[in-house]
mmCIF file of C-alpha atoms in Angstrom:
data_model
loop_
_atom_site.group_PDB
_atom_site.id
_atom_site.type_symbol
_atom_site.label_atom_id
_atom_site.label_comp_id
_atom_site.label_asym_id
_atom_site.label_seq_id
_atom_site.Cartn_x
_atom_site.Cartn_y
_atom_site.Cartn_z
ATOM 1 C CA UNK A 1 29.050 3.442 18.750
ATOM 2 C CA UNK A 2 26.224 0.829 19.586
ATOM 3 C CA UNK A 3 25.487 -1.666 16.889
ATOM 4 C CA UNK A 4 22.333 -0.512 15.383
ATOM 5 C CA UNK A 5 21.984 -3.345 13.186
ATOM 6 C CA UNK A 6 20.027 -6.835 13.537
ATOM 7 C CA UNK A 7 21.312 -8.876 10.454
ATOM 8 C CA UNK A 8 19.339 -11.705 11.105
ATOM 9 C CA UNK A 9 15.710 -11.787 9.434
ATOM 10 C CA UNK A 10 13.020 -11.798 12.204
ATOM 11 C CA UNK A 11 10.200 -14.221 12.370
ATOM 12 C CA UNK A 12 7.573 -15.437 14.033
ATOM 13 C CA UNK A 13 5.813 -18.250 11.997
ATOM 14 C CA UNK A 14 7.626 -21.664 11.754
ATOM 15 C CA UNK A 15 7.618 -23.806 8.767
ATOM 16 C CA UNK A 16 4.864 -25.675 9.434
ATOM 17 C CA UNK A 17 2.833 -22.284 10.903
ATOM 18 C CA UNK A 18 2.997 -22.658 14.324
ATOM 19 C CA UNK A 19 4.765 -19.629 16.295
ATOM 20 C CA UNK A 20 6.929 -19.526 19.156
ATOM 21 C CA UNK A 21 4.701 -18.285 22.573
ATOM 22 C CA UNK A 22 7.902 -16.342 23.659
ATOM 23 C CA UNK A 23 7.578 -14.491 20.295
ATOM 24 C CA UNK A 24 4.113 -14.452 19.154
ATOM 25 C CA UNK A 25 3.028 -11.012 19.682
ATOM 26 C CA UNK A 26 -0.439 -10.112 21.471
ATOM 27 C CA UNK A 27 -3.029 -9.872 18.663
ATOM 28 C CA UNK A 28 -6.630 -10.385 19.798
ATOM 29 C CA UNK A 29 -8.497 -13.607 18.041
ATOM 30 C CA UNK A 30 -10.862 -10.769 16.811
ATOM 31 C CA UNK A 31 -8.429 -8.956 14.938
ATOM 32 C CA UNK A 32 -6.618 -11.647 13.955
ATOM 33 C CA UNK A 33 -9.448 -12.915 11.747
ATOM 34 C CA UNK A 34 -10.682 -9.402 10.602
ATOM 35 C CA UNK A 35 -6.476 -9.020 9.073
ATOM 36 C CA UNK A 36 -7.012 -12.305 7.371
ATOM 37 C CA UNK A 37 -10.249 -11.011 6.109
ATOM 38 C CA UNK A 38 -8.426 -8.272 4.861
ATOM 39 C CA UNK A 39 -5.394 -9.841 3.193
ATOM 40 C CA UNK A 40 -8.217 -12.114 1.493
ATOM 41 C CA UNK A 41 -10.341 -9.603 -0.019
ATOM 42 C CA UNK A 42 -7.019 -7.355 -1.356
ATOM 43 C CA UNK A 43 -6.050 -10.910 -3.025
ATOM 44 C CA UNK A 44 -9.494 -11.451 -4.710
ATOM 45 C CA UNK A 45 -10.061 -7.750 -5.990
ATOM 46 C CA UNK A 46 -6.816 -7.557 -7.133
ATOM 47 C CA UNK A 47 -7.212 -10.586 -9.450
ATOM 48 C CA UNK A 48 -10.374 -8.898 -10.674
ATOM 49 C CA UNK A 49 -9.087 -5.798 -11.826
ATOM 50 C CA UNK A 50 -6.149 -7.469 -13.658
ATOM 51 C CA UNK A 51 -8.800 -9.179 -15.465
ATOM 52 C CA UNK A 52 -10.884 -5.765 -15.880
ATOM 53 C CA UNK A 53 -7.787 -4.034 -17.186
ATOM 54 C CA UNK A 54 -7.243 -6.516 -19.855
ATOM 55 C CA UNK A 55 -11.149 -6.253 -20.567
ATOM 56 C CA UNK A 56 -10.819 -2.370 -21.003
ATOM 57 C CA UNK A 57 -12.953 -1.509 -17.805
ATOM 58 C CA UNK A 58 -9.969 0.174 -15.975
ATOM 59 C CA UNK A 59 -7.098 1.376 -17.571
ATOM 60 C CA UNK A 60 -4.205 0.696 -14.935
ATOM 61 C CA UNK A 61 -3.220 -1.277 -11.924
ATOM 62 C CA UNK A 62 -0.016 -2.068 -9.534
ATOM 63 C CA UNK A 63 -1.186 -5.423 -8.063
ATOM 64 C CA UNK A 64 0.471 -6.044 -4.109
ATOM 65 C CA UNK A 65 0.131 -9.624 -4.763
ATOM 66 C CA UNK A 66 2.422 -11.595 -2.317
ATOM 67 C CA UNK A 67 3.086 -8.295 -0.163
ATOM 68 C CA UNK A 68 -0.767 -8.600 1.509
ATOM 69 C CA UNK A 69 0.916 -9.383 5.298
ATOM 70 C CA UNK A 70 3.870 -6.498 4.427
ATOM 71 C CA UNK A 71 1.589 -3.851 4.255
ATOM 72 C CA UNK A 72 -1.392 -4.417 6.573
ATOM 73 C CA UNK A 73 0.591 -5.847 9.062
ATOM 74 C CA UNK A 74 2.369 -2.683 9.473
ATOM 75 C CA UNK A 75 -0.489 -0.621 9.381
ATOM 76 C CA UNK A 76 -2.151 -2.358 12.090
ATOM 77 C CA UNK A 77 0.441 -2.092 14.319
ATOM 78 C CA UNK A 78 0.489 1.632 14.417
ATOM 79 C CA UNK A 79 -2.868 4.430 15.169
ATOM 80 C CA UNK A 80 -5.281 5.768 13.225
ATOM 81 C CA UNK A 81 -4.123 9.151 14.387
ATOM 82 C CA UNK A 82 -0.787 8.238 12.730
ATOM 83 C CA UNK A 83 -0.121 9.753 8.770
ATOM 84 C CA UNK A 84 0.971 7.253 6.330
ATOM 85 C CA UNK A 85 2.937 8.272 3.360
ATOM 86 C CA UNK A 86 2.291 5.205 0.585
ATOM 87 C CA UNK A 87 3.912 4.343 -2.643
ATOM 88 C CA UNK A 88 0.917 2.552 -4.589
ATOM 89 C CA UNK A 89 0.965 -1.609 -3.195
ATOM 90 C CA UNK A 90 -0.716 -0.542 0.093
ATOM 91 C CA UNK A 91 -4.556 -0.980 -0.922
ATOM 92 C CA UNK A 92 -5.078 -2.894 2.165
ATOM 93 C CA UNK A 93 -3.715 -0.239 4.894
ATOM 94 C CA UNK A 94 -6.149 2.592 3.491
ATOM 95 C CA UNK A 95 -9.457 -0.164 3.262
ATOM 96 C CA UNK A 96 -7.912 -0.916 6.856
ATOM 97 C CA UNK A 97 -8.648 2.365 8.112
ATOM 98 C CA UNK A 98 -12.239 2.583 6.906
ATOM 99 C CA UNK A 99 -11.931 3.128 3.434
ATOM 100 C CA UNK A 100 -15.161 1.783 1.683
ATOM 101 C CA UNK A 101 -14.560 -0.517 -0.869
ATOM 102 C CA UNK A 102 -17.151 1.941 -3.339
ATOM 103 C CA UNK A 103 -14.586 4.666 -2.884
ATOM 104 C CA UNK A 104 -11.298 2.896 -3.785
ATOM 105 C CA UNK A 105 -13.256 1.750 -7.034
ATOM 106 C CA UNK A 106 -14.212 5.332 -7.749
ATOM 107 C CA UNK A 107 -10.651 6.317 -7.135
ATOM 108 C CA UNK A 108 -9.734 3.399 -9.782
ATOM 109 C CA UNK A 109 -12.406 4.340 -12.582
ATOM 110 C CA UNK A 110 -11.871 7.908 -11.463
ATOM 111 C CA UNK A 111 -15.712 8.762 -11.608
ATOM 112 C CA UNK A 112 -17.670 11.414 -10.067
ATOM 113 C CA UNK A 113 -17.369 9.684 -6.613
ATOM 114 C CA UNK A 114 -13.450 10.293 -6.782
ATOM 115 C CA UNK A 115 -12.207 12.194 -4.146
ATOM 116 C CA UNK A 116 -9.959 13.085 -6.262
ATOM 117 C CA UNK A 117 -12.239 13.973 -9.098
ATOM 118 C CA UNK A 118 -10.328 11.680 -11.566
ATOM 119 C CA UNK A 119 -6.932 13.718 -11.371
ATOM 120 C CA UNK A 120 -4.614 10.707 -10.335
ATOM 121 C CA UNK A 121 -3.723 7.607 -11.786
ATOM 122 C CA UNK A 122 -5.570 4.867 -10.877
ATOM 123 C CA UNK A 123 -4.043 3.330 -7.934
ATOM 124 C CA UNK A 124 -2.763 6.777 -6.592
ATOM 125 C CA UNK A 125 -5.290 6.742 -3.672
ATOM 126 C CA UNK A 126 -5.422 8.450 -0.741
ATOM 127 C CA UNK A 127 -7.460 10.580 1.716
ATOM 128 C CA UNK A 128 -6.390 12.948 4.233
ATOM 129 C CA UNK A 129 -9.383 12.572 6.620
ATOM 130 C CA UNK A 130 -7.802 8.979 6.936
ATOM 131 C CA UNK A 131 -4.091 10.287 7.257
ATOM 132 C CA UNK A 132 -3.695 8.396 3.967
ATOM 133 C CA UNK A 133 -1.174 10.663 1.868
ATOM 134 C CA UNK A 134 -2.053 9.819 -1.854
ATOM 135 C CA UNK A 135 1.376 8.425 -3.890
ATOM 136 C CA UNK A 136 2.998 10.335 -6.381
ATOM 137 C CA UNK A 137 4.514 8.240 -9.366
ATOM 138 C CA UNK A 138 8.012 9.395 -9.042
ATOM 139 C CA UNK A 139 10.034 7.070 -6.622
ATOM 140 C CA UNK A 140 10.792 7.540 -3.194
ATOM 141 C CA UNK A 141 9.492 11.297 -3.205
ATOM 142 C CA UNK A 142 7.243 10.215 -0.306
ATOM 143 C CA UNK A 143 10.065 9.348 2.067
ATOM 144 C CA UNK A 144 11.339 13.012 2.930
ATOM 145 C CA UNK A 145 7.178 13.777 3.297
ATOM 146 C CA UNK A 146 6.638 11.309 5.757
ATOM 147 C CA UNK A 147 9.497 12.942 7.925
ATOM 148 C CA UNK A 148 8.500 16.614 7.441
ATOM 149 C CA UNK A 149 4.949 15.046 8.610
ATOM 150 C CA UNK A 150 6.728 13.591 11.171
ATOM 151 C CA UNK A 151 9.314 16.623 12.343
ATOM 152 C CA UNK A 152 6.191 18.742 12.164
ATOM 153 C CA UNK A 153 4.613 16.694 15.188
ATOM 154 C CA UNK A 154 7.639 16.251 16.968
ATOM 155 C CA UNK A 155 7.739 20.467 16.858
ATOM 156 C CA UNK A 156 4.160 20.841 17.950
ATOM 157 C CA UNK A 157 4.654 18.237 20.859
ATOM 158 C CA UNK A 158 2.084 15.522 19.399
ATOM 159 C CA UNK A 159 2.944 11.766 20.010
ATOM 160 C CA UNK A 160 2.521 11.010 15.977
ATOM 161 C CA UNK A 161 4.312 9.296 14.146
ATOM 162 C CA UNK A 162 4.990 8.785 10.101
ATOM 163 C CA UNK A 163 4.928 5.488 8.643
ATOM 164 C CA UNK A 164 6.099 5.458 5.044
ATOM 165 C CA UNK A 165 6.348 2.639 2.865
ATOM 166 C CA UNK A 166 8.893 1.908 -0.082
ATOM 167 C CA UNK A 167 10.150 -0.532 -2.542
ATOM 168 C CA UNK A 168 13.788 -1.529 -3.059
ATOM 169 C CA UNK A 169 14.176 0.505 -6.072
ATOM 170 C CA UNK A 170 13.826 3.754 -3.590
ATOM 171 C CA UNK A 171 16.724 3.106 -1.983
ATOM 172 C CA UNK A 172 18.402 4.515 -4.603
ATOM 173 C CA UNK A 173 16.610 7.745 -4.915
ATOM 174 C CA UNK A 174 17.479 10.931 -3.358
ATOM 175 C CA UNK A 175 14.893 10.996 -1.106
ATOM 176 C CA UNK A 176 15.901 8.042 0.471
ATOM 177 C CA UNK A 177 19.399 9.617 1.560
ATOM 178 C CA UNK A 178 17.866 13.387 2.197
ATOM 179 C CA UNK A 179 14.901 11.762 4.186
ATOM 180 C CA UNK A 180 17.264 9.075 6.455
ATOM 181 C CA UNK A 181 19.755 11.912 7.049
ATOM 182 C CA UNK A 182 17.829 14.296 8.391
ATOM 183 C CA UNK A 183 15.579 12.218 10.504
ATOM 184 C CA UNK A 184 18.952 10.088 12.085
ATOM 185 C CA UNK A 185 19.986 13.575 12.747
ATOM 186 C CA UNK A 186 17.248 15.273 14.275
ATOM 187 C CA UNK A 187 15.486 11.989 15.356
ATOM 188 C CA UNK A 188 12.115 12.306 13.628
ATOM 189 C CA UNK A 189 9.117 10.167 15.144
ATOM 190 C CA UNK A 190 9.222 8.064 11.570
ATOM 191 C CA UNK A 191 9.488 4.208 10.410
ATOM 192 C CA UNK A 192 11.492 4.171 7.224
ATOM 193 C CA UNK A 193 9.462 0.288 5.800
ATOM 194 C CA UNK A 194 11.180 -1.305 2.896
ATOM 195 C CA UNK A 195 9.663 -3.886 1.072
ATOM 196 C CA UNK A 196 12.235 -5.241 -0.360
ATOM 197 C CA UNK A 197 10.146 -7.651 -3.317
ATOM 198 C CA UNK A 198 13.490 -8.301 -5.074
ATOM 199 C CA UNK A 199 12.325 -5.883 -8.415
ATOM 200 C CA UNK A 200 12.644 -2.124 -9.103
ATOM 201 C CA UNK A 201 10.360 -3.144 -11.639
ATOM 202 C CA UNK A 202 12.696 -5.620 -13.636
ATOM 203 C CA UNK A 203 15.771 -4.515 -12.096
ATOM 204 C CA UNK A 204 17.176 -7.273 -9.326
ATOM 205 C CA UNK A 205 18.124 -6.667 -5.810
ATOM 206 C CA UNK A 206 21.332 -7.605 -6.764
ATOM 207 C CA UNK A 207 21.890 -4.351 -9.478
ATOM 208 C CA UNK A 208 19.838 -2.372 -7.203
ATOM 209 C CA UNK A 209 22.841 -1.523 -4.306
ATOM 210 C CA UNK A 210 25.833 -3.765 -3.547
ATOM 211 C CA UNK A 211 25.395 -3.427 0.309
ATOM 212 C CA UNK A 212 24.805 -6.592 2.075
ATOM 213 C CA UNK A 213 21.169 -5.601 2.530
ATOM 214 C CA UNK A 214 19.084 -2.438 2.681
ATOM 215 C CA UNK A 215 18.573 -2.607 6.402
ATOM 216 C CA UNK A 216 22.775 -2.285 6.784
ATOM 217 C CA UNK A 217 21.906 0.817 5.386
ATOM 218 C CA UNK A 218 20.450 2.325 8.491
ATOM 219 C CA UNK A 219 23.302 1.866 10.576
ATOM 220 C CA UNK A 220 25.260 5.181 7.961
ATOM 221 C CA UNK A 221 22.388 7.301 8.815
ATOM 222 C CA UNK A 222 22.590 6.376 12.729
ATOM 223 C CA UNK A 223 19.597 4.183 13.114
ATOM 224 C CA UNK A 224 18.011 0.986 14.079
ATOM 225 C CA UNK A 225 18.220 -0.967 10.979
ATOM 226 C CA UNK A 226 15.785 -4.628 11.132
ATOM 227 C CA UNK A 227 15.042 -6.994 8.680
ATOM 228 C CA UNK A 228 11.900 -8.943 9.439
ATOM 229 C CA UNK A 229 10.234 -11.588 7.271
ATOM 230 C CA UNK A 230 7.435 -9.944 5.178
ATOM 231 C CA UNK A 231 5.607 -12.965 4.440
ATOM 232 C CA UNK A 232 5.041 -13.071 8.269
ATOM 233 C CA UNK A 233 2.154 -11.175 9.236
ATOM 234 C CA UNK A 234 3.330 -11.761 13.032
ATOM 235 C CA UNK A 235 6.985 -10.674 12.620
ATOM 236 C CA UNK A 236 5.813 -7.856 10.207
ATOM 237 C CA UNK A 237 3.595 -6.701 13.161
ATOM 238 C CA UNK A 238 5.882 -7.029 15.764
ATOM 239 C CA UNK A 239 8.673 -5.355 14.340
ATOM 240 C CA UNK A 240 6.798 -2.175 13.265
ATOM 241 C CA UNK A 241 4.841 -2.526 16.574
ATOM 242 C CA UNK A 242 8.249 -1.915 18.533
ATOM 243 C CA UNK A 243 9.490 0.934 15.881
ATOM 244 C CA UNK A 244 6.507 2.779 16.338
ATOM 245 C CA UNK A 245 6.252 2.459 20.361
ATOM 246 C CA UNK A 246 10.383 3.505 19.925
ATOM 247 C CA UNK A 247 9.775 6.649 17.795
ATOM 248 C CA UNK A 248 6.637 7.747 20.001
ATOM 249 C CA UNK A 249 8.269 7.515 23.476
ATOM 250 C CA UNK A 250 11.468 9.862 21.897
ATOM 251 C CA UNK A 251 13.676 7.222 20.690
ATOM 252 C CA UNK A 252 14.111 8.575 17.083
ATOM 253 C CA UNK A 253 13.436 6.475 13.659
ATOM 254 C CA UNK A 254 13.828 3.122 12.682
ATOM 255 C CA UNK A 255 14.692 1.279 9.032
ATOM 256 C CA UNK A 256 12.530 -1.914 8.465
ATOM 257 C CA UNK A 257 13.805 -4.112 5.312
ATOM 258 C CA UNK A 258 10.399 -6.660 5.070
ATOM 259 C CA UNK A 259 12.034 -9.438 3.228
ATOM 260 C CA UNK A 260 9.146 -10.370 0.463
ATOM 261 C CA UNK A 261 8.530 -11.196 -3.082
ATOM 262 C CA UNK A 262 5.996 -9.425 -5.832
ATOM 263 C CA UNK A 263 4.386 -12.447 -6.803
ATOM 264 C CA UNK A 264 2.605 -11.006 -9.862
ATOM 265 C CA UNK A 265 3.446 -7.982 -12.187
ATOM 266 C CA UNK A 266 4.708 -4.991 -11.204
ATOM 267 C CA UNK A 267 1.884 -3.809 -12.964
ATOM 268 C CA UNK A 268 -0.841 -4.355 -15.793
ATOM 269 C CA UNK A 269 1.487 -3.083 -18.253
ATOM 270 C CA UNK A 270 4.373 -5.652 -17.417
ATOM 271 C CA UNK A 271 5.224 -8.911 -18.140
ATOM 272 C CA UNK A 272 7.676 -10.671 -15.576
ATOM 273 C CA UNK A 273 8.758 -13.450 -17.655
ATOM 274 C CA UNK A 274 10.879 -11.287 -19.622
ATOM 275 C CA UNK A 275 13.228 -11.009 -16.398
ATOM 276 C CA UNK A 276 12.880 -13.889 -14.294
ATOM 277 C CA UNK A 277 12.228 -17.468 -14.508
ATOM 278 C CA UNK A 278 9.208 -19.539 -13.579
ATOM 279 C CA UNK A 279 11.342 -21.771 -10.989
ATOM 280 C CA UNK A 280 12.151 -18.129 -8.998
ATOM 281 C CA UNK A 281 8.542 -17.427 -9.108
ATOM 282 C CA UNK A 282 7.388 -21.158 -8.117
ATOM 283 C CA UNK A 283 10.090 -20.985 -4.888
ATOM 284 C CA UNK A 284 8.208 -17.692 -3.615
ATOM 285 C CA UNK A 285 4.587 -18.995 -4.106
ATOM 286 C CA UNK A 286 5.672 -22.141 -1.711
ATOM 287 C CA UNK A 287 6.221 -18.947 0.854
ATOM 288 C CA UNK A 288 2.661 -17.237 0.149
ATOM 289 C CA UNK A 289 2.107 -14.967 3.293
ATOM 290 C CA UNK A 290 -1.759 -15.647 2.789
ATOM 291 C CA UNK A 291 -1.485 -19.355 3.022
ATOM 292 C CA UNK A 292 1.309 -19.204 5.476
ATOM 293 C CA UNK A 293 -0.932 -16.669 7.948
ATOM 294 C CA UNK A 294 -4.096 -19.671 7.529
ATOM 295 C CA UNK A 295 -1.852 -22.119 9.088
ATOM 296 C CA UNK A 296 -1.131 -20.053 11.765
ATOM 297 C CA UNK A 297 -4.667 -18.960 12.337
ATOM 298 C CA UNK A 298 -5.600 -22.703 11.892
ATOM 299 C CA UNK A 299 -3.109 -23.776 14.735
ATOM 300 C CA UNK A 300 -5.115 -21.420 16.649
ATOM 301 C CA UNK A 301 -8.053 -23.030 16.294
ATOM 302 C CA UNK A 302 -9.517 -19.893 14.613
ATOM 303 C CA UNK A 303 -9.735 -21.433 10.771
ATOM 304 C CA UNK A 304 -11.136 -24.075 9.201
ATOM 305 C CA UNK A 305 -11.912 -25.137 5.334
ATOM 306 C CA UNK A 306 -15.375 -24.573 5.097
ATOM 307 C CA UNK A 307 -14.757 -20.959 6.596
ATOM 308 C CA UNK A 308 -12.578 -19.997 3.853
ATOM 309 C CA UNK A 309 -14.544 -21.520 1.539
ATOM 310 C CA UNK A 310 -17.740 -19.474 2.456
ATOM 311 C CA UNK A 311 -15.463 -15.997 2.758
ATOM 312 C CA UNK A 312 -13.843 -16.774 -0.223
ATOM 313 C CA UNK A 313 -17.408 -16.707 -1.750
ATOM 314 C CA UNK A 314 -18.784 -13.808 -0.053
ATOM 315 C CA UNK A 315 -15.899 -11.542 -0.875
ATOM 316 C CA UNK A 316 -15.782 -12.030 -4.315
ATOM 317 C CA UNK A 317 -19.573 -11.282 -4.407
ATOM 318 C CA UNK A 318 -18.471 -8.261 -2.655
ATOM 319 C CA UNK A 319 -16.129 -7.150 -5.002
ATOM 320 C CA UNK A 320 -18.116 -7.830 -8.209
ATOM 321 C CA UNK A 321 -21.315 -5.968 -7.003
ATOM 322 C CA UNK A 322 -19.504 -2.868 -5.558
ATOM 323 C CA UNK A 323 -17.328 -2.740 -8.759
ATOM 324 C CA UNK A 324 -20.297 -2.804 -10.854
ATOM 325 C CA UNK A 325 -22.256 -0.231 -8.641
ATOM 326 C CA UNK A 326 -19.206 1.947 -9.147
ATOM 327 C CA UNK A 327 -19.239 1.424 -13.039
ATOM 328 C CA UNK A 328 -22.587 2.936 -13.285
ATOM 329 C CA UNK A 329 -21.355 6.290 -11.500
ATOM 330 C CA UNK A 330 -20.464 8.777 -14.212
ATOM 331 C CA UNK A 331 -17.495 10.881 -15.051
ATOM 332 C CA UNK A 332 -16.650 13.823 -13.356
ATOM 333 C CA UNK A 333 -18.377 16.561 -14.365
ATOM 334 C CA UNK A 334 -15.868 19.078 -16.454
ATOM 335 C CA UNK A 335 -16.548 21.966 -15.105
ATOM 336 C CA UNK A 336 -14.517 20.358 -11.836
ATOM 337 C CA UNK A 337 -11.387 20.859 -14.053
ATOM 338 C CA UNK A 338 -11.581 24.684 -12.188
ATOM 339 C CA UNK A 339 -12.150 23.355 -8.489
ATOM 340 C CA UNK A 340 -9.330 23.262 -5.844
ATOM 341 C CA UNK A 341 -7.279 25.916 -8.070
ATOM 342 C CA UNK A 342 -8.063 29.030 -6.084
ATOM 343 C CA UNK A 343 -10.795 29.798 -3.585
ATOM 344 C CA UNK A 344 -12.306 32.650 -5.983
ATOM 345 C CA UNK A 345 -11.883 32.146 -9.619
ATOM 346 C CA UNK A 346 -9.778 34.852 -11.771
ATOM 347 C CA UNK A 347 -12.214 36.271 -13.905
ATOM 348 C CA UNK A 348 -10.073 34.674 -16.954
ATOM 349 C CA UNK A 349 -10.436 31.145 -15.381
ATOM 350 C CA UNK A 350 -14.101 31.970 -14.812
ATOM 351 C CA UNK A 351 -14.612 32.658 -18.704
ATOM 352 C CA UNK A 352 -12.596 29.580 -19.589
ATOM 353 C CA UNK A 353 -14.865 27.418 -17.479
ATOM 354 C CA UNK A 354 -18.026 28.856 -18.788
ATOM 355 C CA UNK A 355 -16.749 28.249 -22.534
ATOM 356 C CA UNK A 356 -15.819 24.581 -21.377
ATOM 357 C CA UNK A 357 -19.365 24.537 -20.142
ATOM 358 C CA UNK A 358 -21.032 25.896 -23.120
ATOM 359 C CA UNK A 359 -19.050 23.375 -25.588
ATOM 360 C CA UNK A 360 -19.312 20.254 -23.303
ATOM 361 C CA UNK A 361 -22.721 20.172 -23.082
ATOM 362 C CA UNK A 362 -23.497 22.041 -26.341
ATOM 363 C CA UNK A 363 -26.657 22.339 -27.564
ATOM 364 C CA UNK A 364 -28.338 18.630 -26.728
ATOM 365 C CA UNK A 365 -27.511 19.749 -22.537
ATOM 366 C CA UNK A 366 -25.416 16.514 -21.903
ATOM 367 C CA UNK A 367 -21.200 15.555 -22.406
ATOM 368 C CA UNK A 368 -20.294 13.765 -25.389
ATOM 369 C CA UNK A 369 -18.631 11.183 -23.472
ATOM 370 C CA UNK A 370 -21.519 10.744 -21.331
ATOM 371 C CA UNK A 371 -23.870 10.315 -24.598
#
């Protein structure tokens, strides 16, 4: 049997962010500076709504912060017309595919502009016009949905593929063996991307599996198993850039372990100091993809100071207006509660939602809670 496993961790970016010709994969200037954009702005608005959770203006949020080049890196390198299956630290691949910044606030208040009319958690966002499967909070459910999606293509003879992203903690979920076994068995068009960030929450790698690594574990279910640098954006891109072009030309799936680190909380309800030390944390920071990915783009010749300076500015503008536009929206109206249930109401269901009606609005014609 062919080794199917690359133990050594791929990268692109050097130390001092300069990259290897023979390696650096082909990523127009143009798009180089809109990802950088992009990793920016998910950096800034995610500080801002861990400071509008703790000021009561949201009331949840999973930041990505340290895992910006991880996600949108590997998004980029496959097609719009492929699905993505997400866990809930990928707010920069949906904005990447169009998303409008207004929306993915709506989706976080969960106001009238919601999609999805305020039934998910915030930071369970999706859209299936963008291919964009919304989480669920269980773990690693997601993983034998991305290769359904992706056996269901392979059947119907369309050159799609599934991405679906994970953390470490997944790994040891069911879905993670049911999903890898059947697509290394009937070689489903999907990329299996770990972000390995060291945590299931507080639990360490280490008390997470005792394999060597999680991309080892690829090689059990009969597939490609590569661990690439996640604070790369480069080596991120070039890695899933190769499993996608693999699973699309009939070549089966691939296991990606993106070696990375969650930098902040693993969510606004957590406190990381509890279970591990300031001198761990201080190590990764040194290794921040969004600084490391400026000195690459400044070796280019495609940065400078004053540039950041001014975007830095202009996004958090950005952010605070459209937040604040989105804070004026109100809730969804209750009568929605019935939508999406059946295409015709049951008579009974029809009652209930007139009596919801009737007392929500009551006799002054407006919600309480919008009083």
């Amino acid at each position: 049997m062919p080794d199917l496993y690359k133990p050594e961790i791929i990268s692109v970016i050097n130390d001092d962010g300069y990259a290897d010709p023979a390696v650096d994969p082909e990523i127009s200037n143009d798009d180089l500076l809109k990802y950088y954009r992009l990793m920016l702005l998910v950096r800034i608005m995610e500080e801002n709504l861990l400071d509008w959770q703790r000021q009561g203006r949201i009331g949840f949020y999973a930041p990505c912060t340290g895992q910006e080049a991880c996600h949108i890196a590997a998004a980029a390198a496959i097609e719009d017309r492929d699905w993505i299956f997400a866990q809930y630290r990928e707010p920069g691949a949906i904005l990447l595919r169009g998303w409008p910044l207004r929306t993915f606030f709506a989706q976080t208040l969960g106001n009238s502009e919601d999609i999805m009319k305020g039934r998910q958690m915030p930071d369970h966002f999706g859209d299936p016009e963008m291919r964009f499967v919304t989480p669920s909070s269980p773990i690693g459910t997601q993983i034998s949905q991305a290769v359904g999606a992706a056996m269901a293509a392979k059947l119907k003879g369309d050159d799609v593929i599934s991405l679906v992203y994970f953390g470490d903690g997944a790994t040891s979920s069911s879905g993670f063996h049911d999903g890898l076994n059947f697509a290394g068995v009937f070689k489903a068009p999907v990329i299996f991307f770990c972000q390995n960030n060291q945590y299931a929450i507080s639990l360490p790698l280490e008390k997470q599996t005792a394999s060597e690594n999680i991309a080892i574990k690829g090689q059990a279910y009969g597939m490609e198993g590569i661990r690439v640098d996640g604070n790369d954006f480069p080596a991120v891109y070039k890695a899933v850039k190769y499993a996608a072009d693999k699973a699309r030309n009939g070549g089966g799936p691939t296991l990606i372990e993106a070696v990375t680190y969650r930098l902040g909380p693993h969510s606004s309800s957590d406190d990381p100091s509890r279970y591990r030390t300031r001198d761990e944390e201080k190590q990764w920071w040194q290794k921040d993809p969004i600084v490391r990915f400026e000195n690459y783009l400044r070796n280019k010749g495609l940065l400078q100071d004053d540039y950041i300076e001014s975007l830095r500015a202009s996004l958090q503008t950005t952010i605070s207006e459209t937040f604040r536009e989105a804070e004026m929206v109100e809730p969804p109206h209750p009568e929605t509660l019935f939508d999406d249930v059946y295409d015709h109401l049951t008579w009974n269901l029809e009652e209930q939602k007139q009596e919801l009606i009737h007392y929500a609005l009551g006799e002054g014609g407006r919600c309480p809670w919008q009083i």
